[in-house]
C-alpha cells in the first residue's frame, strides 16, 4: 500500500500517518522528520536546510526528492509506505512518479485532510504548548509568524498537488476538522475499499 497524506501544515498528517504505521506495518516517510534528523545530526543536507526550515519556506525540490529516492529503497519501504509532507510541489509529485515507475510501483491513493486554514493557527499554538508541557523543545517553525509563512508556501506551491492527483483519479478527501478518531475512521474506510479492489 502506497499512500500520500495531503493537507496544509497542522492538518494532522503526522498523527494519522503514525496510526496507519501501527495498523498496516508500513513506514511513515516524513521529509520534515528526515530533514530535522539531518539538522540534528549536523549532516550537510541539514546545514543547507536549517535556515530555510526555520523561516517556514520550502527547501529545494532536488534535496527532498533525493531524500525520498533513497528512502524508498530501504527494505522496510518495499511493501509500501505513507508519505507525509511530500510531495509539496508539482515538480516533486512528478519526480515521485518517475521514481516509482522505475520500480514498477504505483501509488494507491492520495488522501487530503481538508481543514479550515484559519483555525490551524490555534492548533499549532496548542501543538507548541503540548511539546513544551512534555518537556520537548517546541519546533521553531511552530511559532505563529513562521507558521503563517508555512501556510503561504502551502497555498502558493503545495495546493496544486491536490489537483495533480485528482487528475490521476486517486484523490480522496476527508474532513480534517473532525476528531482524530473520526478522521482515522474515514481514512480506514478509504484504505479498506482500496484493499478490496
Ligand atoms: P513538516 O514537518 O512536514 O511540516 O516540514 C517542516 C519543514 O521542512 C517545512 O516547512 C519545509 O521547510 C521542510 N520540508 C519538509 N518537507 C518538504 C518538502 N517535501 N519540500 C520542501 N520542503 C520540505
Short mmCIF file of C-alpha atoms and ligand atoms in Angstrom, two decimals:
data_model
loop_
_atom_site.label_atom_id
_atom_site.label_comp_id
_atom_site.label_asym_id
_atom_site.label_seq_id
_atom_site.Cartn_x
_atom_site.Cartn_y
_atom_site.Cartn_z
CA UNK A 1 0.00 0.00 0.00
CA UNK A 2 1.50 3.31 -1.09
CA UNK A 3 -0.35 6.31 0.23
CA UNK A 4 0.14 10.05 0.34
CA UNK A 5 -1.38 12.23 3.01
CA UNK A 6 -2.03 15.75 1.76
CA UNK A 7 -3.08 18.90 3.56
CA UNK A 8 -1.59 22.07 4.97
CA UNK A 9 0.85 22.08 7.89
CA UNK A 10 -1.01 21.33 11.09
CA UNK A 11 -3.78 19.38 9.32
CA UNK A 12 -2.95 16.22 11.27
CA UNK A 13 -1.00 14.30 8.61
CA UNK A 14 1.68 13.19 11.08
CA UNK A 15 -0.86 11.98 13.64
CA UNK A 16 -2.80 9.98 11.05
CA UNK A 17 0.38 8.63 9.45
CA UNK A 18 1.58 7.28 12.79
CA UNK A 19 -1.71 5.49 13.29
CA UNK A 20 -1.51 3.96 9.82
CA UNK A 21 2.04 2.79 10.59
CA UNK A 22 0.71 0.83 13.58
CA UNK A 23 -2.28 -0.53 11.72
CA UNK A 24 -0.61 -1.59 8.47
CA UNK A 25 3.03 -2.07 9.49
CA UNK A 26 4.40 0.15 6.74
CA UNK A 27 6.66 3.12 7.45
CA UNK A 28 5.79 6.81 7.55
CA UNK A 29 8.09 8.73 5.24
CA UNK A 30 8.08 12.29 6.52
CA UNK A 31 10.52 14.58 4.74
CA UNK A 32 10.08 17.08 7.60
CA UNK A 33 11.20 14.43 10.15
CA UNK A 34 14.08 13.35 7.92
CA UNK A 35 15.24 16.93 7.45
CA UNK A 36 15.00 17.61 11.19
CA UNK A 37 17.09 14.46 11.81
CA UNK A 38 19.67 15.72 9.31
CA UNK A 39 19.76 19.09 11.08
CA UNK A 40 20.22 17.39 14.45
CA UNK A 41 22.99 15.16 13.13
CA UNK A 42 24.76 18.16 11.58
CA UNK A 43 24.62 16.39 8.18
CA UNK A 44 25.41 18.51 5.07
CA UNK A 45 21.77 18.44 3.94
CA UNK A 46 20.72 19.60 7.39
CA UNK A 47 23.14 22.51 7.28
CA UNK A 48 21.65 23.59 3.96
CA UNK A 49 18.06 23.12 5.06
CA UNK A 50 18.07 24.54 8.59
CA UNK A 51 17.70 28.25 7.86
CA UNK A 52 15.06 27.58 5.20
CA UNK A 53 13.05 25.37 7.55
CA UNK A 54 13.32 27.87 10.39
CA UNK A 55 11.91 30.55 8.08
CA UNK A 56 8.94 28.37 7.09
CA UNK A 57 9.82 28.22 3.40
CA UNK A 58 10.23 25.09 1.31
CA UNK A 59 13.66 23.52 0.85
CA UNK A 60 14.67 22.98 -2.80
CA UNK A 61 12.93 20.14 -4.64
CA UNK A 62 16.17 18.32 -5.51
CA UNK A 63 17.08 17.94 -1.81
CA UNK A 64 13.78 16.33 -0.78
CA UNK A 65 13.49 14.28 -3.97
CA UNK A 66 16.96 12.80 -3.28
CA UNK A 67 15.97 12.02 0.30
CA UNK A 68 12.80 10.22 -0.82
CA UNK A 69 14.54 8.38 -3.70
CA UNK A 70 16.97 6.90 -1.18
CA UNK A 71 14.37 6.24 1.48
CA UNK A 72 12.02 4.21 -0.74
CA UNK A 73 14.97 1.88 -1.49
CA UNK A 74 15.17 0.82 2.16
CA UNK A 75 13.93 -2.72 2.85
CA UNK A 76 11.18 -1.59 5.24
CA UNK A 77 9.57 0.52 2.50
CA UNK A 78 9.39 -2.32 -0.01
CA UNK A 79 5.86 -3.38 0.95
CA UNK A 80 4.60 0.18 0.98
CA UNK A 81 4.72 3.48 2.81
CA UNK A 82 2.79 6.53 3.89
CA UNK A 83 4.18 9.78 2.58
CA UNK A 84 3.67 12.70 4.93
CA UNK A 85 4.78 16.18 3.86
CA UNK A 86 5.95 15.02 0.44
CA UNK A 87 5.29 15.88 -2.37
CA UNK A 88 4.90 19.59 -1.65
CA UNK A 89 5.23 20.84 -5.22
CA UNK A 90 4.03 19.51 -8.57
CA UNK A 91 7.70 19.03 -9.57
CA UNK A 92 8.14 16.76 -6.52
CA UNK A 93 4.98 14.84 -7.47
CA UNK A 94 6.34 14.32 -10.98
CA UNK A 95 9.71 13.20 -9.60
CA UNK A 96 7.92 10.72 -7.33
CA UNK A 97 6.03 9.28 -10.30
CA UNK A 98 9.35 8.72 -12.04
CA UNK A 99 10.96 7.08 -9.00
CA UNK A 100 8.01 4.71 -8.62
CA UNK A 101 7.65 3.99 -12.34
CA UNK A 102 11.28 2.82 -12.45
CA UNK A 103 10.41 0.24 -9.82
CA UNK A 104 7.06 -0.64 -11.40
CA UNK A 105 5.34 0.55 -8.28
CA UNK A 106 2.16 2.53 -8.15
CA UNK A 107 0.51 4.91 -5.75
CA UNK A 108 -2.79 3.63 -4.48
CA UNK A 109 -4.17 6.87 -3.10
CA UNK A 110 -3.61 10.47 -2.14
CA UNK A 111 -5.79 11.37 0.83
CA UNK A 112 -6.34 15.04 1.50
CA UNK A 113 -7.18 16.21 5.01
CA UNK A 114 -9.42 19.18 4.33
CA UNK A 115 -9.09 21.83 7.01
CA UNK A 116 -10.01 25.41 7.74
CA UNK A 117 -6.66 27.18 7.39
CA UNK A 118 -7.70 29.98 9.75
CA UNK A 119 -8.25 27.52 12.60
CA UNK A 120 -4.88 25.87 12.04
CA UNK A 121 -3.02 28.67 13.75
CA UNK A 122 -4.82 27.79 17.02
CA UNK A 123 -3.97 24.13 16.52
CA UNK A 124 -0.33 24.92 16.01
CA UNK A 125 -0.17 27.10 19.12
CA UNK A 126 -1.63 24.15 21.03
CA UNK A 127 0.96 21.79 19.49
CA UNK A 128 3.77 24.09 20.65
CA UNK A 129 2.25 24.14 24.17
CA UNK A 130 1.98 20.33 24.21
CA UNK A 131 5.63 19.95 23.22
CA UNK A 132 6.57 22.34 25.98
CA UNK A 133 4.47 20.51 28.57
CA UNK A 134 6.10 17.23 27.53
CA UNK A 135 9.49 18.81 28.16
CA UNK A 136 10.34 18.69 24.43
CA UNK A 137 11.69 21.70 22.63
CA UNK A 138 8.96 23.38 20.56
CA UNK A 139 9.56 23.40 16.82
CA UNK A 140 10.92 26.78 15.77
CA UNK A 141 8.60 26.75 12.78
CA UNK A 142 5.56 26.32 15.06
CA UNK A 143 5.99 29.95 16.03
CA UNK A 144 2.75 31.65 14.80
CA UNK A 145 4.57 34.11 12.49
CA UNK A 146 6.66 31.35 10.89
CA UNK A 147 3.59 29.15 10.69
CA UNK A 148 1.90 31.80 8.54
CA UNK A 149 4.84 31.61 6.13
CA UNK A 150 4.37 27.83 6.01
CA UNK A 151 0.69 28.30 5.19
CA UNK A 152 1.63 30.78 2.46
CA UNK A 153 4.06 28.23 0.99
CA UNK A 154 1.26 25.68 1.08
CA UNK A 155 -1.13 27.96 -0.77
CA UNK A 156 1.47 29.05 -3.32
CA UNK A 157 3.22 25.75 -4.10
CA UNK A 158 1.53 22.78 -2.48
CA UNK A 159 -2.16 23.41 -3.11
CA UNK A 160 -1.55 22.50 -6.78
CA UNK A 161 -0.52 18.97 -5.77
CA UNK A 162 -4.13 18.06 -4.92
CA UNK A 163 -5.49 18.65 -8.46
CA UNK A 164 -2.46 16.74 -9.77
CA UNK A 165 -3.68 13.58 -8.02
CA UNK A 166 -7.30 14.37 -8.76
CA UNK A 167 -6.45 14.31 -12.46
CA UNK A 168 -4.91 10.86 -11.92
CA UNK A 169 -8.14 9.67 -10.32
CA UNK A 170 -6.56 8.65 -7.00
CA UNK A 171 -7.55 11.62 -4.83
CA UNK A 172 -9.75 11.10 -1.78
CA UNK A 173 -10.87 13.80 0.62
CA UNK A 174 -11.68 13.57 4.31
CA UNK A 175 -12.85 16.21 6.78
CA UNK A 176 -9.66 17.05 8.66
CA UNK A 177 -11.50 19.27 11.16
CA UNK A 178 -13.31 16.25 12.63
CA UNK A 179 -11.94 14.46 15.72
CA UNK A 180 -8.75 12.41 15.36
CA UNK A 181 -10.81 9.20 15.62
CA UNK A 182 -13.35 10.31 13.01
CA UNK A 183 -10.58 11.26 10.59
CA UNK A 184 -8.92 7.90 11.28
CA UNK A 185 -12.20 6.05 10.57
CA UNK A 186 -12.69 7.94 7.32
CA UNK A 187 -9.15 7.07 6.22
CA UNK A 188 -9.63 3.42 7.21
CA UNK A 189 -12.80 3.26 5.11
CA UNK A 190 -10.86 4.52 2.08
CA UNK A 191 -7.99 2.09 2.64
CA UNK A 192 -10.38 -0.84 3.14
CA UNK A 193 -12.17 -0.02 -0.10
CA UNK A 194 -8.82 0.09 -1.91
CA UNK A 195 -7.80 -3.25 -0.45
CA UNK A 196 -11.00 -4.86 -1.73
CA UNK A 197 -10.29 -3.74 -5.32
P1 LIG B 1 6.88 19.38 8.06
O1 LIG B 1 7.36 18.71 9.29
O2 LIG B 1 6.38 18.42 7.01
O3 LIG B 1 5.90 20.49 8.32
O4 LIG B 1 8.17 20.07 7.39
C1 LIG B 1 8.91 21.05 8.09
C2 LIG B 1 9.70 21.90 7.09
O5 LIG B 1 10.61 21.06 6.37
C3 LIG B 1 8.87 22.59 6.02
O6 LIG B 1 8.33 23.81 6.46
C4 LIG B 1 9.91 22.79 4.92
O7 LIG B 1 10.82 23.84 5.23
C5 LIG B 1 10.70 21.48 5.02
N1 LIG B 1 10.11 20.43 4.18
C6 LIG B 1 9.60 19.23 4.58
N2 LIG B 1 9.17 18.51 3.54
C7 LIG B 1 9.39 19.26 2.44
C8 LIG B 1 9.15 19.07 1.05
N3 LIG B 1 8.56 17.94 0.59
N4 LIG B 1 9.53 20.06 0.21
C9 LIG B 1 10.12 21.18 0.65
N5 LIG B 1 10.36 21.44 1.94
C10 LIG B 1 10.02 20.48 2.83
#
